[in-house]
CSV table of C-alpha atoms in Angstrom, one decimal:
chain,number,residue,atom,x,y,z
A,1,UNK,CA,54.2,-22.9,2.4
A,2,UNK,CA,55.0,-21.8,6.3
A,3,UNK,CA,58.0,-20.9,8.0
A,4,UNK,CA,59.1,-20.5,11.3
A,5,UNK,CA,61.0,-17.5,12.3
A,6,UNK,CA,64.7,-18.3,11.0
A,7,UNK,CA,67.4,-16.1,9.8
A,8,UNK,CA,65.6,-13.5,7.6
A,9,UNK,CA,67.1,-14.1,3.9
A,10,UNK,CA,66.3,-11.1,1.4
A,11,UNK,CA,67.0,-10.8,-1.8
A,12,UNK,CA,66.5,-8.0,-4.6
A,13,UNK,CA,63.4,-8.2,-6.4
A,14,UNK,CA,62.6,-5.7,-8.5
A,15,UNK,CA,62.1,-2.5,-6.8
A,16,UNK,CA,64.6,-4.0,-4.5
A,17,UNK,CA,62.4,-5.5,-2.0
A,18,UNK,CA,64.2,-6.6,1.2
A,19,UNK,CA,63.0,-9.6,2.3
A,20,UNK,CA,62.5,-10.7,6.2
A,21,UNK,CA,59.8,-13.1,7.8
A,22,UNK,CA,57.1,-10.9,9.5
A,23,UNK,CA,57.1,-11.4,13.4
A,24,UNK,CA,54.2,-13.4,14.0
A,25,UNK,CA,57.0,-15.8,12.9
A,26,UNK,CA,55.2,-17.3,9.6
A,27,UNK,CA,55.6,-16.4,6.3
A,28,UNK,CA,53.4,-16.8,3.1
A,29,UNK,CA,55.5,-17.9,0.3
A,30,UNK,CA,52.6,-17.5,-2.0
A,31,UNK,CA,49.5,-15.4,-2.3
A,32,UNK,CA,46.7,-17.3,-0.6
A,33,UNK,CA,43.7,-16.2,-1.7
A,34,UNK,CA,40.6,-17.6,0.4
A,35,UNK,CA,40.5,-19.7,3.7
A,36,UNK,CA,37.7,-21.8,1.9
A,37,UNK,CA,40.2,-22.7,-0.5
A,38,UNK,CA,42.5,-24.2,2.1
A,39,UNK,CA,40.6,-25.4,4.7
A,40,UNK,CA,42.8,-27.2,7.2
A,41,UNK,CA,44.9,-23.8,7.1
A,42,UNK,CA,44.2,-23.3,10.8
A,43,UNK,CA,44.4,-26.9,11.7
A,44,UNK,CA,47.7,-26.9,10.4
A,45,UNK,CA,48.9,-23.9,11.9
A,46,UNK,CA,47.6,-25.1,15.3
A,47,UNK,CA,49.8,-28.4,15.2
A,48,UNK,CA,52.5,-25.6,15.3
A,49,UNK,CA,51.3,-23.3,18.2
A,50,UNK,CA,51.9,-20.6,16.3
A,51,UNK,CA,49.9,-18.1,18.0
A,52,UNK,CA,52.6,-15.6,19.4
A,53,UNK,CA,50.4,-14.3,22.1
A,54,UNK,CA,47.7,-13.5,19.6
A,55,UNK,CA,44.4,-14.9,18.8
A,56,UNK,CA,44.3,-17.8,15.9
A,57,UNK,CA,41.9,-15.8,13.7
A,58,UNK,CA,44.2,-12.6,13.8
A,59,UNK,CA,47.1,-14.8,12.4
A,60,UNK,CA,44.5,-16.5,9.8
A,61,UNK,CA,43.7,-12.9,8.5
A,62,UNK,CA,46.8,-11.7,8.3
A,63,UNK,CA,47.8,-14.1,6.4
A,64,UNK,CA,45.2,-15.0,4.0
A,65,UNK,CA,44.1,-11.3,3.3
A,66,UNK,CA,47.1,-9.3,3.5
A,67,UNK,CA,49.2,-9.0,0.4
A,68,UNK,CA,52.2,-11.0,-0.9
A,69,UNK,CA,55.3,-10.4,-2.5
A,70,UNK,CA,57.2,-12.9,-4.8
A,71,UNK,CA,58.9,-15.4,-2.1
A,72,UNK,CA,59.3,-18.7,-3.9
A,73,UNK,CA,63.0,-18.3,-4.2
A,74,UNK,CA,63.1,-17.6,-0.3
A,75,UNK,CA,60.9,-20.6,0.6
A,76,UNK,CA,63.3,-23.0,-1.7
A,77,UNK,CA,66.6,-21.6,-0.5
A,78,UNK,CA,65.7,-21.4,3.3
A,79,UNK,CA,64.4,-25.4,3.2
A,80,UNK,CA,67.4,-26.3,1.3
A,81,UNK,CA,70.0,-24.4,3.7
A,82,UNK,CA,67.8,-26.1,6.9
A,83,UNK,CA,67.8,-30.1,5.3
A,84,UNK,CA,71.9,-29.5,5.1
A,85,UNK,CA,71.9,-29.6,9.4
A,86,UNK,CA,70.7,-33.4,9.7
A,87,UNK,CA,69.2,-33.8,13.2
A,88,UNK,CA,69.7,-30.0,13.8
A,89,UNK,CA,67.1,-29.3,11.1
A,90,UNK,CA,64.2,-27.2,12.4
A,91,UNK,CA,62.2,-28.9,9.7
A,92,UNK,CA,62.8,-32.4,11.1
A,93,UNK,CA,61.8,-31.4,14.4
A,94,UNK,CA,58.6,-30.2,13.1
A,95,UNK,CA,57.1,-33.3,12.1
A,96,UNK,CA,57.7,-34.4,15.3
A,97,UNK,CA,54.6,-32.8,16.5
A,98,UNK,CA,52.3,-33.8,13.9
A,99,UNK,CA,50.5,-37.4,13.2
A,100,UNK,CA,52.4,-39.1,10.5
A,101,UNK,CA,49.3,-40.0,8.3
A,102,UNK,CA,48.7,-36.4,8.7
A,103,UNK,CA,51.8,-35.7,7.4
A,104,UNK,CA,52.0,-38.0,5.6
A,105,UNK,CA,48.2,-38.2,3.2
A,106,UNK,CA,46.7,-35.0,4.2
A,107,UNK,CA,49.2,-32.8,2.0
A,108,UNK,CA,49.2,-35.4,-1.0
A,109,UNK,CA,47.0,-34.5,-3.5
A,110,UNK,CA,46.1,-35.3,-7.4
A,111,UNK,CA,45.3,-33.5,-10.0
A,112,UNK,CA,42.4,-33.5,-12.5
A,113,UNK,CA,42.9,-34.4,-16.2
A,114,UNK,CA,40.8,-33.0,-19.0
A,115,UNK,CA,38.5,-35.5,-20.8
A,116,UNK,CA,36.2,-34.0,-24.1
A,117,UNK,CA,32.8,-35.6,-24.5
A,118,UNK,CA,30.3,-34.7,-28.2
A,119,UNK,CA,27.3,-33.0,-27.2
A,120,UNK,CA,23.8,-33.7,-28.8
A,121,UNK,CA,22.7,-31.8,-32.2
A,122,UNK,CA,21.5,-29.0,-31.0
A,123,UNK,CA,18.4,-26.7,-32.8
A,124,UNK,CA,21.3,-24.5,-34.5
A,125,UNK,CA,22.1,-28.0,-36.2
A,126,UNK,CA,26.0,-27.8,-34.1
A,127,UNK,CA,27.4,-30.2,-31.9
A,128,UNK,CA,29.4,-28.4,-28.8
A,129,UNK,CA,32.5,-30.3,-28.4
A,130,UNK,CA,33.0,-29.9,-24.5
A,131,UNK,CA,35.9,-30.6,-22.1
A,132,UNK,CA,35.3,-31.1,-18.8
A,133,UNK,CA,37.6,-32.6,-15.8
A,134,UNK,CA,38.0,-36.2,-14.3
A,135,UNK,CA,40.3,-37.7,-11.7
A,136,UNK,CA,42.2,-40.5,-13.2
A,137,UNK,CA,42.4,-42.6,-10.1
A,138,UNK,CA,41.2,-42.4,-6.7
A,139,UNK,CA,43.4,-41.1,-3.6
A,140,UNK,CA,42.3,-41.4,0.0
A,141,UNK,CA,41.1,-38.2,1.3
A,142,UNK,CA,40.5,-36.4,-1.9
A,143,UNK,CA,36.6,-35.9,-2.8
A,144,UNK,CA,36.1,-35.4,-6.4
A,145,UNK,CA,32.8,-34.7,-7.8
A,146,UNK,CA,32.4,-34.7,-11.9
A,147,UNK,CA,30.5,-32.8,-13.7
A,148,UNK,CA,27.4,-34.8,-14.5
A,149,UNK,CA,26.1,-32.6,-16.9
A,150,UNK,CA,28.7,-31.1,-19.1
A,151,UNK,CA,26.4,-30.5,-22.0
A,152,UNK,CA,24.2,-27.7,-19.9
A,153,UNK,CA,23.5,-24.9,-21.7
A,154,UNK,CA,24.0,-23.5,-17.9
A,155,UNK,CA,27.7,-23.4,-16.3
A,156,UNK,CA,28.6,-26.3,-14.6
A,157,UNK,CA,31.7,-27.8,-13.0
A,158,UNK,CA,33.6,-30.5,-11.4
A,159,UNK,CA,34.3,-30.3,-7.6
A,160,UNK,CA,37.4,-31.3,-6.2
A,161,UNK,CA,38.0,-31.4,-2.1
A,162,UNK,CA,41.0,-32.5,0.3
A,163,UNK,CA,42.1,-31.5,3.5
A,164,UNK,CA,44.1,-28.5,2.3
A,165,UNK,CA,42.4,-27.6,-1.1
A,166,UNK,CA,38.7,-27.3,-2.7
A,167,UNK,CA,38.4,-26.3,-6.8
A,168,UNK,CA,35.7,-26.1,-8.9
A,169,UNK,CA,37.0,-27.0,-12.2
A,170,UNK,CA,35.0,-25.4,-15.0
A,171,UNK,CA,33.2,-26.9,-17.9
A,172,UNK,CA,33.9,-25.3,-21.2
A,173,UNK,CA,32.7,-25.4,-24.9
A,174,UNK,CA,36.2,-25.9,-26.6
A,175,UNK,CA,34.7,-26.2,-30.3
A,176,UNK,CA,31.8,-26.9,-32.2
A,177,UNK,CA,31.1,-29.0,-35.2
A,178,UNK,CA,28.0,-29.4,-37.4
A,179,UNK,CA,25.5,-32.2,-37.1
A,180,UNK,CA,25.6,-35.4,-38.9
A,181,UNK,CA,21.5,-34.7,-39.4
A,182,UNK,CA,19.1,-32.4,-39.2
A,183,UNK,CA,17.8,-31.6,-36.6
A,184,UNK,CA,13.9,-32.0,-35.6
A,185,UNK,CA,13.2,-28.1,-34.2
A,186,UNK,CA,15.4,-26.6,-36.3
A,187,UNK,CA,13.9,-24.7,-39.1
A,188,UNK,CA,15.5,-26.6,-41.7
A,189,UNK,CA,14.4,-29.6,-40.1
A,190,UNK,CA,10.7,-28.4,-39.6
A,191,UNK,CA,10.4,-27.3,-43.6
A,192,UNK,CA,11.7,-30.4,-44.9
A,193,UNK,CA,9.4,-33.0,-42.5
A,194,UNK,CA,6.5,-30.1,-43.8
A,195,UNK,CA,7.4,-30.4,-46.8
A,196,UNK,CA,7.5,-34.5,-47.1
A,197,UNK,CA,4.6,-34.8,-45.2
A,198,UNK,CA,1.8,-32.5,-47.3
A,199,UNK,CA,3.6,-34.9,-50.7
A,200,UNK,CA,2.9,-37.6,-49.1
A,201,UNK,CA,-0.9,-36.2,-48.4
A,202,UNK,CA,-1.4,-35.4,-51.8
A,203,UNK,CA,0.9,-38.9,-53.2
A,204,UNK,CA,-2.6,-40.5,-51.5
A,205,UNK,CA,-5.3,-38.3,-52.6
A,206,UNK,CA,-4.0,-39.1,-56.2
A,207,UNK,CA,-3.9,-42.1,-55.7
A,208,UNK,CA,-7.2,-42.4,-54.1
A,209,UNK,CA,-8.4,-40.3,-57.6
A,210,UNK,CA,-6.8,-42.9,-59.7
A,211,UNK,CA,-8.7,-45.8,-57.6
A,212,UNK,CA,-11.8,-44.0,-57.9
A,213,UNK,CA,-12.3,-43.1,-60.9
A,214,UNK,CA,-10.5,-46.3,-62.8
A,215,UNK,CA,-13.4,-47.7,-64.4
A,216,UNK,CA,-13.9,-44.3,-66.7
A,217,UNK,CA,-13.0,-44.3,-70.3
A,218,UNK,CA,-10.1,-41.8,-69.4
A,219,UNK,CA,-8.2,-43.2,-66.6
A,220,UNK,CA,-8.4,-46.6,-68.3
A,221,UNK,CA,-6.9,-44.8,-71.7
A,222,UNK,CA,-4.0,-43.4,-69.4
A,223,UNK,CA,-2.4,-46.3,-68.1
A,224,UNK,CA,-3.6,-46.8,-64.4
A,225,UNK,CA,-0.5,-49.2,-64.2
A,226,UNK,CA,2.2,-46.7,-65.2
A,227,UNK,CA,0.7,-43.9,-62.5
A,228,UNK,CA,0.4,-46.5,-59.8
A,229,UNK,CA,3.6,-47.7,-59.7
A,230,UNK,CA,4.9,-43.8,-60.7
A,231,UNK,CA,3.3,-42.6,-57.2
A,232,UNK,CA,4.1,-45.1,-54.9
A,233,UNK,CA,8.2,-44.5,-56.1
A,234,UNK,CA,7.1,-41.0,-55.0
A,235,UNK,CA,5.6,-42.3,-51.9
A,236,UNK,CA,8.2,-44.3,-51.0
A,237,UNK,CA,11.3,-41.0,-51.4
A,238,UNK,CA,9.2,-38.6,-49.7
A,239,UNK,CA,8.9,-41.6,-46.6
A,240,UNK,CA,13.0,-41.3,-46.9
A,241,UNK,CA,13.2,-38.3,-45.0
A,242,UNK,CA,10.9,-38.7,-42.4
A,243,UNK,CA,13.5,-41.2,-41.4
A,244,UNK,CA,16.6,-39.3,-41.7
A,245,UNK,CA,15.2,-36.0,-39.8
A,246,UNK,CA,15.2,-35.3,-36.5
A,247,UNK,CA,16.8,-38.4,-35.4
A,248,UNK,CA,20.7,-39.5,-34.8
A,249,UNK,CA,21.8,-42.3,-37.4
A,250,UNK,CA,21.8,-45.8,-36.2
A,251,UNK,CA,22.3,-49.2,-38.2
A,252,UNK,CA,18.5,-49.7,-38.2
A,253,UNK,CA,17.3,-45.9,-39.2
A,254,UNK,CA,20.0,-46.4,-42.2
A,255,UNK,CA,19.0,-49.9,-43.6
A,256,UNK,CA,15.3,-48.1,-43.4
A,257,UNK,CA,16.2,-45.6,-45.4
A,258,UNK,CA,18.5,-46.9,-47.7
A,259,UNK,CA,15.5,-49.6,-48.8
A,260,UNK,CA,13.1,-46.5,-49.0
A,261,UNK,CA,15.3,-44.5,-51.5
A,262,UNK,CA,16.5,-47.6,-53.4
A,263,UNK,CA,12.8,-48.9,-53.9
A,264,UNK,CA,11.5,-45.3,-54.3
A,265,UNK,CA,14.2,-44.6,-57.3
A,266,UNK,CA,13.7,-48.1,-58.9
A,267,UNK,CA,9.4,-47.7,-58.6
A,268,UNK,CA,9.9,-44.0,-59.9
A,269,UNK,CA,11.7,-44.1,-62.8
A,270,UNK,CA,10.9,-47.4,-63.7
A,271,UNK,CA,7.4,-46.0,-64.1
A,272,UNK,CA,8.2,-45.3,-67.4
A,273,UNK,CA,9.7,-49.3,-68.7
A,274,UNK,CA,6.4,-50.4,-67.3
A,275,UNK,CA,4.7,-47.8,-70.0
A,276,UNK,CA,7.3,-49.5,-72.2
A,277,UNK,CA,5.9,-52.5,-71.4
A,278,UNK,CA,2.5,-52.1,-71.4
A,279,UNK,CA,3.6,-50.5,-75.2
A,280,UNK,CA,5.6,-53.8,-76.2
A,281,UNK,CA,2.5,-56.1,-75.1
A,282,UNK,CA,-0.1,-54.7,-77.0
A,283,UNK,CA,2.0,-55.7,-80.5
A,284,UNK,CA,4.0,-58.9,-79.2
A,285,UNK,CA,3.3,-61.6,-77.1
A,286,UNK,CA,6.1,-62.0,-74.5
A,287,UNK,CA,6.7,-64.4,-71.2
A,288,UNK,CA,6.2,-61.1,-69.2
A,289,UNK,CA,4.0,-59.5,-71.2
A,290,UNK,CA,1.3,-62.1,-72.8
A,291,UNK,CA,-1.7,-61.1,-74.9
A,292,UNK,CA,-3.7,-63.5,-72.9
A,293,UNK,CA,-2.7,-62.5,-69.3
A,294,UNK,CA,-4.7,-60.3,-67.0
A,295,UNK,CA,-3.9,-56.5,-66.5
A,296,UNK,CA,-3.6,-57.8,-62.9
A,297,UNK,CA,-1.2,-60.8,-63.9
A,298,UNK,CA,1.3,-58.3,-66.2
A,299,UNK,CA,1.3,-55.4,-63.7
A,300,UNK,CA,2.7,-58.3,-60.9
A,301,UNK,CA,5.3,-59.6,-63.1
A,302,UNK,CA,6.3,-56.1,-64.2
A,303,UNK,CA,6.6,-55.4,-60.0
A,304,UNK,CA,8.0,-58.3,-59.7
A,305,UNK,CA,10.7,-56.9,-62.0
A,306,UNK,CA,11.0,-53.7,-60.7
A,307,UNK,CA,11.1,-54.5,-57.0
A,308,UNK,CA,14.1,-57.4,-58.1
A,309,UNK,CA,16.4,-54.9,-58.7
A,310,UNK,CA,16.1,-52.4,-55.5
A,311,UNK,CA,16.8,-56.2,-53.3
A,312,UNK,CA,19.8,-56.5,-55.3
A,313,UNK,CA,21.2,-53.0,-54.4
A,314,UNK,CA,19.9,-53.6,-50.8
A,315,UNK,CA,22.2,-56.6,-50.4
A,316,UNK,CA,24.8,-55.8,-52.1
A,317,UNK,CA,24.6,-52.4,-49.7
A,318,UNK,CA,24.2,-54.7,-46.3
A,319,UNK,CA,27.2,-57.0,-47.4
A,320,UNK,CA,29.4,-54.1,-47.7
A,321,UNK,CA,28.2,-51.8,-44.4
A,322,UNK,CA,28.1,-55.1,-42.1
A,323,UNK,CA,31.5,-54.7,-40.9
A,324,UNK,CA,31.0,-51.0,-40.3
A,325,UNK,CA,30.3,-49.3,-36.5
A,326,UNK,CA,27.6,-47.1,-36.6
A,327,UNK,CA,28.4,-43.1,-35.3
């Protein structure tokens, strides 16, 4: 706030400070910090004519790098006692010298409203929980530029600029809150893909042993059937994860790996009814399980079986998530 050289108020503060305007005939009401922070300072002072037989720039540094002493109660009290004099008031007479959109925009200004946005998962397996700084509606002559990249790991900020004020507005990490998955690069995430991946390896070469070797008297004494279906249940969990890791849940990714762990489950336990089976069909003859059929013919009905009961659980799952929205 400026004031023109009036009757000098004072007032006690607390080392009872007497107050008077200095004799330049301006006064700063409150502690200006920086002339970039206010940069039509010296336009506005120059609408006045201020300069008291000095230069412009002396009067700028004096009053934006001298000190300051509490005068809010002396810049309310003198516009107050001025406004009381009606067309005598010093005040009114002022904005006769300056442009009325001048007046009128260039001191209006708006101010910024925090917003919070959810970072990615980061490595640590956290989500930063950031607030940054938005205008909520547009004003002519106030610039506001918002921070386009509030997750950086570097310090950013939004920019706002008018005629009397620029702010940078910082971006800051207001909480953080653990990941809904596991993260690809994080070690947890790394052991568990490893982990999955060298099962899966060896879940083949078995299964390549069990092909390879199925015509000798041992492997066809141990129930190729039973460890077929017993490995590819195995397969099928250890496939499970390479979905979840390292990648943000969508409907998709879910329905994937909901039919993986339901069919890997039903396959891998259910290994042992086909052994059942296989058991029961050797003594009685059965619709599923005939003395006459092909080993090729029971172990497709006995799939057929096991595989009904994972699509049962799928659908029943998909009727009940459809109305859901995905994170």
């Amino acid at each position: 706030m400026l004031l023109p050289h009036f009757e000098p108020e004072c007032f006690d503060v607390k080392e009872n400070f007497a107050c008077d305007y200095p004799e330049e005939g301006l006064i700063k009401a409150y502690n200006v910090q920086t002339g970039e922070k206010y940069p039509d300072f010296a336009e506005f002072v120059s609408f006045f004519g201020f300069n008291g037989g000095r230069d412009q720039e002396d009067i700028m540094a004096r009053f934006l790098y001298g000190s300051s002493k509490d005068w809010n109660n002396v810049t309310c009290n003198w516009i107050k006692e001025d406004i009381r004099k009606g067309q005598d008031s010093l005040f009114s007479k002022w904005k006769q010298f300056l442009d009325s959109k001048f007046v009128g925009e260039s001191w209006q200004g708006i101010d910024p409203v925090s917003a919070f946005t959810l970072c990615e998962c980061g490595v640590d397996n956290k989500q930063k929980i950031v607030r940054y700084f938005t205008l909520p509606n547009s004003l002519e002559g106030v610039t506001f530029l918002e921070d386009d990249q509030p997750c950086s790991d570097k310090v950013s900020f939004s920019t706002y600029s008018s005629r009397w004020q620029n702010q940078d507005y910082e971006t800051q990490v207001v909480d953080t809150t653990g990941c809904h998955f596991v993260h690809r690069d994080s070690d947890k995430g790394r052991g568990i893909l490893l982990i999955a991946l060298v099962s899966m390896l060896i879940i083949l070469g078995l299964g390549f042993l069990i092909y390879y070797y199925r015509e000798t008297q041992i492997m066809y004494a141990s129930s190729q059937r039973t460890m077929a279906v017993f490995l590819t249940g195995a397969f099928f969990l250890n496939a499970s994860y390479l979905v979840y890791v390292g990648y943000s849940p969508t409907r998709g990714r879910c329905f994937i790996r909901i039919a993986l762990l339901t069919f890997g489950v039903t396959l891998f336990t259910g290994s042992l009814l086909i052994k059942q089976f296989y058991l029961y069909g050797l003594f009685y003859a059965s619709p599923f399980n005939s003395r006459n059929a092909t080993r090729t013919a029971i172990l497709k009905r006995q799939i057929l079986i096991l595989t009904t009961i994972p699509v049962i659980l799928i659908i029943c799952w998909s009727a009940l998530v459809s109305n859901l929205t995905p994170r």
